[in-house]
mmCIF file of N, CA and C in Angstrom:
data_model
loop_
_atom_site.group_PDB
_atom_site.id
_atom_site.type_symbol
_atom_site.label_atom_id
_atom_site.label_comp_id
_atom_site.label_asym_id
_atom_site.label_seq_id
_atom_site.Cartn_x
_atom_site.Cartn_y
_atom_site.Cartn_z
ATOM 1 N N MET F 1 0.701 -1.196 0.053
ATOM 2 C CA MET F 1 0.293 -0.131 -0.035
ATOM 3 C C MET F 1 1.031 1.233 -0.059
ATOM 4 N N LEU F 2 0.697 1.970 -1.054
ATOM 5 C CA LEU F 2 1.485 3.476 -1.052
ATOM 6 C C LEU F 2 0.477 4.227 0.038
ATOM 7 N N VAL F 3 1.271 4.964 0.839
ATOM 8 C CA VAL F 3 0.604 6.074 1.623
ATOM 9 C C VAL F 3 1.540 7.292 1.493
ATOM 10 N N LEU F 4 0.495 8.379 1.272
ATOM 11 C CA LEU F 4 0.922 9.801 0.859
ATOM 12 C C LEU F 4 0.491 10.961 1.935
ATOM 13 N N SER F 5 0.992 11.839 2.024
ATOM 14 C CA SER F 5 0.355 13.015 2.576
ATOM 15 C C SER F 5 -0.021 14.179 1.936
ATOM 16 N N ARG F 6 -1.018 14.334 1.430
ATOM 17 C CA ARG F 6 -1.575 15.424 0.522
ATOM 18 C C ARG F 6 -2.163 16.678 1.271
ATOM 19 N N ARG F 7 -1.873 18.050 0.863
ATOM 20 C CA ARG F 7 -2.827 18.932 1.521
ATOM 21 C C ARG F 7 -4.388 19.422 0.800
ATOM 22 N N ILE F 8 -4.824 20.364 1.261
ATOM 23 C CA ILE F 8 -6.072 20.661 0.523
ATOM 24 C C ILE F 8 -5.737 21.094 -0.891
ATOM 25 N N GLY F 9 -6.291 20.853 -2.466
ATOM 26 C CA GLY F 9 -5.870 21.396 -3.584
ATOM 27 C C GLY F 9 -5.080 20.500 -3.866
ATOM 28 N N GLU F 10 -4.283 19.735 -3.424
ATOM 29 C CA GLU F 10 -3.214 18.803 -4.331
ATOM 30 C C GLU F 10 -3.641 17.582 -4.577
ATOM 31 N N LYS F 11 -3.300 16.739 -5.840
ATOM 32 C CA LYS F 11 -3.780 16.086 -6.522
ATOM 33 C C LYS F 11 -2.927 14.859 -6.731
ATOM 34 N N LEU F 12 -3.684 13.524 -6.928
ATOM 35 C CA LEU F 12 -3.016 12.608 -7.321
ATOM 36 C C LEU F 12 -3.433 11.684 -8.349
ATOM 37 N N VAL F 13 -2.754 11.314 -9.246
ATOM 38 C CA VAL F 13 -2.767 10.886 -10.295
ATOM 39 C C VAL F 13 -2.713 9.228 -10.254
ATOM 40 N N ILE F 14 -3.675 8.597 -10.940
ATOM 41 C CA ILE F 14 -3.779 7.481 -11.062
ATOM 42 C C ILE F 14 -4.008 6.586 -12.519
ATOM 43 N N GLY F 15 -2.905 6.464 -12.899
ATOM 44 C CA GLY F 15 -2.816 5.866 -14.453
ATOM 45 C C GLY F 15 -2.379 7.325 -15.341
ATOM 46 N N THR F 16 -3.308 7.073 -16.417
ATOM 47 C CA THR F 16 -3.048 8.920 -16.945
ATOM 48 C C THR F 16 -4.438 9.451 -17.038
ATOM 49 N N ASP F 17 -5.106 8.877 -16.248
ATOM 50 C CA ASP F 17 -6.556 9.446 -16.624
ATOM 51 C C ASP F 17 -7.441 9.251 -15.550
ATOM 52 N N ILE F 18 -7.139 9.246 -14.235
ATOM 53 C CA ILE F 18 -7.408 9.420 -12.762
ATOM 54 C C ILE F 18 -6.955 10.143 -12.028
ATOM 55 N N VAL F 19 -7.864 11.388 -11.603
ATOM 56 C CA VAL F 19 -7.293 12.496 -10.889
ATOM 57 C C VAL F 19 -8.038 12.552 -9.620
ATOM 58 N N VAL F 20 -7.493 12.175 -8.375
ATOM 59 C CA VAL F 20 -8.059 12.773 -7.068
ATOM 60 C C VAL F 20 -7.419 13.717 -6.377
ATOM 61 N N THR F 21 -8.300 14.416 -6.255
ATOM 62 C CA THR F 21 -8.148 15.708 -5.291
ATOM 63 C C THR F 21 -8.535 15.907 -4.079
ATOM 64 N N VAL F 22 -7.677 16.371 -3.440
ATOM 65 C CA VAL F 22 -7.871 16.407 -1.767
ATOM 66 C C VAL F 22 -8.725 18.039 -1.648
ATOM 67 N N LEU F 23 -10.109 17.420 -1.539
ATOM 68 C CA LEU F 23 -11.235 19.011 -1.319
ATOM 69 C C LEU F 23 -11.159 19.482 0.263
ATOM 70 N N ASP F 24 -11.211 18.725 1.226
ATOM 71 C CA ASP F 24 -11.236 19.296 2.395
ATOM 72 C C ASP F 24 -10.901 18.374 3.329
ATOM 73 N N VAL F 25 -10.586 18.919 4.507
ATOM 74 C CA VAL F 25 -9.614 18.251 5.701
ATOM 75 C C VAL F 25 -10.259 18.433 6.767
ATOM 76 N N ARG F 26 -11.109 17.561 7.310
ATOM 77 C CA ARG F 26 -11.760 17.896 8.673
ATOM 78 C C ARG F 26 -11.445 16.878 9.644
ATOM 79 N N SER F 27 -11.638 17.338 10.848
ATOM 80 C CA SER F 27 -11.253 16.391 12.162
ATOM 81 C C SER F 27 -11.890 15.010 12.274
ATOM 82 N N ASP F 28 -13.316 14.701 11.653
ATOM 83 C CA ASP F 28 -14.001 13.555 11.025
ATOM 84 C C ASP F 28 -13.799 12.953 10.070
ATOM 85 N N GLY F 29 -12.954 13.612 8.916
ATOM 86 C CA GLY F 29 -12.442 12.624 7.863
ATOM 87 C C GLY F 29 -12.016 14.100 6.575
ATOM 88 N N VAL F 30 -11.491 13.524 5.152
ATOM 89 C CA VAL F 30 -11.441 14.059 4.433
ATOM 90 C C VAL F 30 -12.343 13.732 3.043
ATOM 91 N N ARG F 31 -12.281 15.054 2.499
ATOM 92 C CA ARG F 31 -13.400 14.798 1.454
ATOM 93 C C ARG F 31 -12.472 15.044 0.127
ATOM 94 N N VAL F 32 -12.571 14.020 -0.667
ATOM 95 C CA VAL F 32 -11.854 13.934 -2.038
ATOM 96 C C VAL F 32 -12.729 14.118 -3.268
ATOM 97 N N GLY F 33 -12.332 14.533 -4.585
ATOM 98 C CA GLY F 33 -12.802 14.328 -5.528
ATOM 99 C C GLY F 33 -12.076 13.495 -6.496
ATOM 100 N N ILE F 34 -12.944 12.813 -7.747
ATOM 101 C CA ILE F 34 -12.571 12.072 -8.396
ATOM 102 C C ILE F 34 -12.937 12.164 -9.825
ATOM 103 N N ASP F 35 -11.650 12.745 -10.551
ATOM 104 C CA ASP F 35 -12.189 12.637 -11.797
ATOM 105 C C ASP F 35 -11.436 11.259 -12.605
ATOM 106 N N ALA F 36 -12.388 10.623 -13.194
ATOM 107 C CA ALA F 36 -12.551 9.477 -13.792
ATOM 108 C C ALA F 36 -12.992 9.476 -15.055
ATOM 109 N N PRO F 37 -12.472 8.495 -16.213
ATOM 110 C CA PRO F 37 -13.578 8.076 -17.265
ATOM 111 C C PRO F 37 -14.907 7.592 -17.062
ATOM 112 N N ARG F 38 -16.103 7.933 -17.880
ATOM 113 C CA ARG F 38 -17.126 7.178 -17.533
ATOM 114 C C ARG F 38 -17.239 5.691 -17.268
ATOM 115 N N ASP F 39 -16.282 5.367 -18.144
ATOM 116 C CA ASP F 39 -16.211 3.791 -18.055
ATOM 117 C C ASP F 39 -15.337 3.041 -16.864
ATOM 118 N N VAL F 40 -15.258 3.660 -16.228
ATOM 119 C CA VAL F 40 -14.588 3.564 -14.869
ATOM 120 C C VAL F 40 -15.273 3.677 -13.672
ATOM 121 N N ARG F 41 -15.630 2.380 -13.188
ATOM 122 C CA ARG F 41 -16.455 2.394 -11.664
ATOM 123 C C ARG F 41 -15.924 3.029 -10.573
ATOM 124 N N VAL F 42 -16.349 3.783 -9.822
ATOM 125 C CA VAL F 42 -15.971 4.137 -8.591
ATOM 126 C C VAL F 42 -16.787 4.114 -7.692
ATOM 127 N N THR F 43 -16.445 3.392 -6.425
ATOM 128 C CA THR F 43 -17.752 2.724 -5.700
ATOM 129 C C THR F 43 -16.992 3.008 -4.243
ATOM 130 N N ARG F 44 -17.851 3.233 -3.125
ATOM 131 C CA ARG F 44 -17.574 2.976 -1.713
ATOM 132 C C ARG F 44 -17.140 1.832 -1.377
ATOM 133 N N ALA F 45 -15.828 1.325 -0.737
ATOM 134 C CA ALA F 45 -15.953 -0.127 -0.289
ATOM 135 C C ALA F 45 -16.944 -0.738 0.422
ATOM 136 N N GLU F 46 -17.267 0.041 1.556
ATOM 137 C CA GLU F 46 -18.847 -0.328 2.123
ATOM 138 C C GLU F 46 -20.151 -0.816 1.010
ATOM 139 N N ILE F 47 -20.277 -0.217 0.242
ATOM 140 C CA ILE F 47 -21.201 -0.517 -0.712
ATOM 141 C C ILE F 47 -21.090 -1.581 -1.262
ATOM 142 N N LEU F 48 -19.948 -1.785 -1.806
ATOM 143 C CA LEU F 48 -19.344 -3.350 -2.440
ATOM 144 C C LEU F 48 -19.711 -4.360 -1.509
ATOM 145 N N GLU F 49 -19.345 -4.396 -0.255
ATOM 146 C CA GLU F 49 -19.253 -5.337 0.658
ATOM 147 C C GLU F 49 -21.044 -5.469 1.213
ATOM 148 N N ALA F 50 -21.437 -4.423 1.136
ATOM 149 C CA ALA F 50 -22.922 -4.746 1.656
ATOM 150 C C ALA F 50 -23.871 -5.412 0.461
ATOM 151 N N ILE F 51 -23.256 -5.239 -1.169
ATOM 152 C CA ILE F 51 -24.073 -5.810 -2.366
ATOM 153 C C ILE F 51 -23.560 -7.053 -2.218
ATOM 154 N N GLU F 52 -22.178 -7.821 -1.763
ATOM 155 C CA GLU F 52 -21.847 -8.795 -1.935
ATOM 156 C C GLU F 52 -22.387 -9.992 -1.119
ATOM 157 N N LYS F 53 -22.536 -9.180 0.245
ATOM 158 C CA LYS F 53 -23.468 -9.663 1.422
ATOM 159 C C LYS F 53 -24.857 -10.352 1.031
ATOM 160 N N GLU F 54 -25.579 -9.162 0.389
ATOM 161 C CA GLU F 54 -26.965 -9.280 0.015
ATOM 162 C C GLU F 54 -26.805 -10.315 -1.175
ATOM 163 N N ASN F 55 -25.974 -10.243 -1.863
ATOM 164 C CA ASN F 55 -25.756 -11.358 -3.196
ATOM 165 C C ASN F 55 -25.922 -13.046 -2.628
ATOM 166 N N ALA F 56 -25.045 -12.909 -1.538
ATOM 167 C CA ALA F 56 -24.587 -14.026 -0.862
ATOM 168 C C ALA F 56 -26.007 -14.842 -0.535
ATOM 169 N N ALA F 57 -26.672 -13.992 0.392
ATOM 170 C CA ALA F 57 -27.879 -14.136 1.024
ATOM 171 C C ALA F 57 -28.656 -14.699 0.307
ATOM 172 N N ALA F 58 -29.157 -13.702 -1.154
ATOM 173 C CA ALA F 58 -30.129 -14.141 -1.979
ATOM 174 C C ALA F 58 -30.080 -15.466 -2.583
ATOM 175 N N ALA F 59 -28.529 -15.687 -2.932
ATOM 176 C CA ALA F 59 -28.204 -17.090 -3.290
ATOM 177 C C ALA F 59 -28.536 -18.288 -2.399
ATOM 178 N N GLN F 60 -28.559 -18.083 -1.174
ATOM 179 C CA GLN F 60 -29.202 -19.061 -0.323
ATOM 180 C C GLN F 60 -30.688 -19.368 -0.133
ATOM 181 N N ALA F 61 -30.920 -20.758 -0.714
ATOM 182 C CA ALA F 61 -32.242 -20.891 -0.784
ATOM 183 C C ALA F 61 -32.301 -22.177 0.328
ATOM 184 N N ASP F 62 -33.568 -21.643 1.061
ATOM 185 C CA ASP F 62 -33.978 -22.565 2.407
ATOM 186 C C ASP F 62 -35.208 -23.567 1.757
ATOM 187 N N ASP F 63 -35.135 -24.531 2.393
ATOM 188 C CA ASP F 63 -36.054 -25.505 2.215
ATOM 189 C C ASP F 63 -37.395 -24.779 1.804
ATOM 190 N N ALA F 64 -38.034 -24.112 2.408
ATOM 191 C CA ALA F 64 -39.405 -23.579 2.117
ATOM 192 C C ALA F 64 -39.318 -23.037 0.667
ATOM 193 N N ALA F 65 -38.606 -21.979 0.351
ATOM 194 C CA ALA F 65 -38.517 -21.519 -1.269
ATOM 195 C C ALA F 65 -38.184 -22.304 -2.595
ATOM 196 N N GLU F 66 -37.384 -23.719 -1.709
ATOM 197 C CA GLU F 66 -37.004 -24.483 -3.090
ATOM 198 C C GLU F 66 -38.594 -25.171 -3.174
ATOM 199 N N GLU F 67 -39.211 -25.668 -2.012
ATOM 200 C CA GLU F 67 -40.764 -26.555 -1.913
ATOM 201 C C GLU F 67 -41.464 -25.545 -2.907
ATOM 202 N N SER F 68 -41.209 -24.203 -2.612
ATOM 203 C CA SER F 68 -42.278 -23.411 -3.392
ATOM 204 C C SER F 68 -42.481 -23.604 -4.891
ATOM 205 N N LEU F 69 -41.045 -23.408 -4.957
ATOM 206 C CA LEU F 69 -40.457 -23.138 -6.649
ATOM 207 C C LEU F 69 -41.055 -24.702 -7.089
ATOM 208 N N ARG F 70 -40.754 -25.893 -5.963
ATOM 209 C CA ARG F 70 -41.367 -27.105 -7.092
ATOM 210 C C ARG F 70 -42.901 -27.299 -7.432
ATOM 211 N N SER F 71 -43.379 -26.636 -6.177
ATOM 212 C CA SER F 71 -44.886 -26.501 -6.367
ATOM 213 C C SER F 71 -45.610 -25.890 -7.625
ATOM 214 N N LEU F 72 -44.262 -24.982 -8.159
ATOM 215 C CA LEU F 72 -44.729 -24.274 -9.317
ATOM 216 C C LEU F 72 -44.853 -24.924 -10.337
ATOM 217 N N ALA F 73 -43.803 -25.699 -10.757
ATOM 218 C CA ALA F 73 -43.769 -26.738 -12.079
ATOM 219 C C ALA F 73 -44.614 -27.802 -12.289
ATOM 220 N N PRO F 74 -44.655 -27.685 -13.519
ATOM 221 C CA PRO F 74 -45.825 -28.618 -14.118
ATOM 222 C C PRO F 74 -45.610 -30.301 -13.954
ATOM 223 N N PRO F 75 -46.785 -31.287 -13.364
ATOM 224 C CA PRO F 75 -46.230 -32.401 -12.915
ATOM 225 C C PRO F 75 -46.153 -33.131 -14.096
ATOM 226 N N THR F 76 -45.038 -34.220 -13.739
ATOM 227 C CA THR F 76 -44.517 -34.600 -14.929
ATOM 228 C C THR F 76 -45.169 -36.131 -15.072
ATOM 229 N N PRO F 77 -45.489 -36.411 -16.397
ATOM 230 C CA PRO F 77 -46.299 -37.559 -16.742
ATOM 231 C C PRO F 77 -45.678 -39.027 -16.771
#
């Protein structure tokens, strides 16, 4: 992990087309601005973790759900 110290207004360039700018520094956090191409997804880590958790929970089928799905299928001859 690269650790840098930046002041308000200073920038960090990732690759050739992503620029991170320090906008504000407060006692409870740092505000950053991110300029990136539209095809680059920028997402907070806690949001990704929540999505992964919900997807894993949705993929777990309990017995009641499985039985409900079986009851929807037409009877086999």
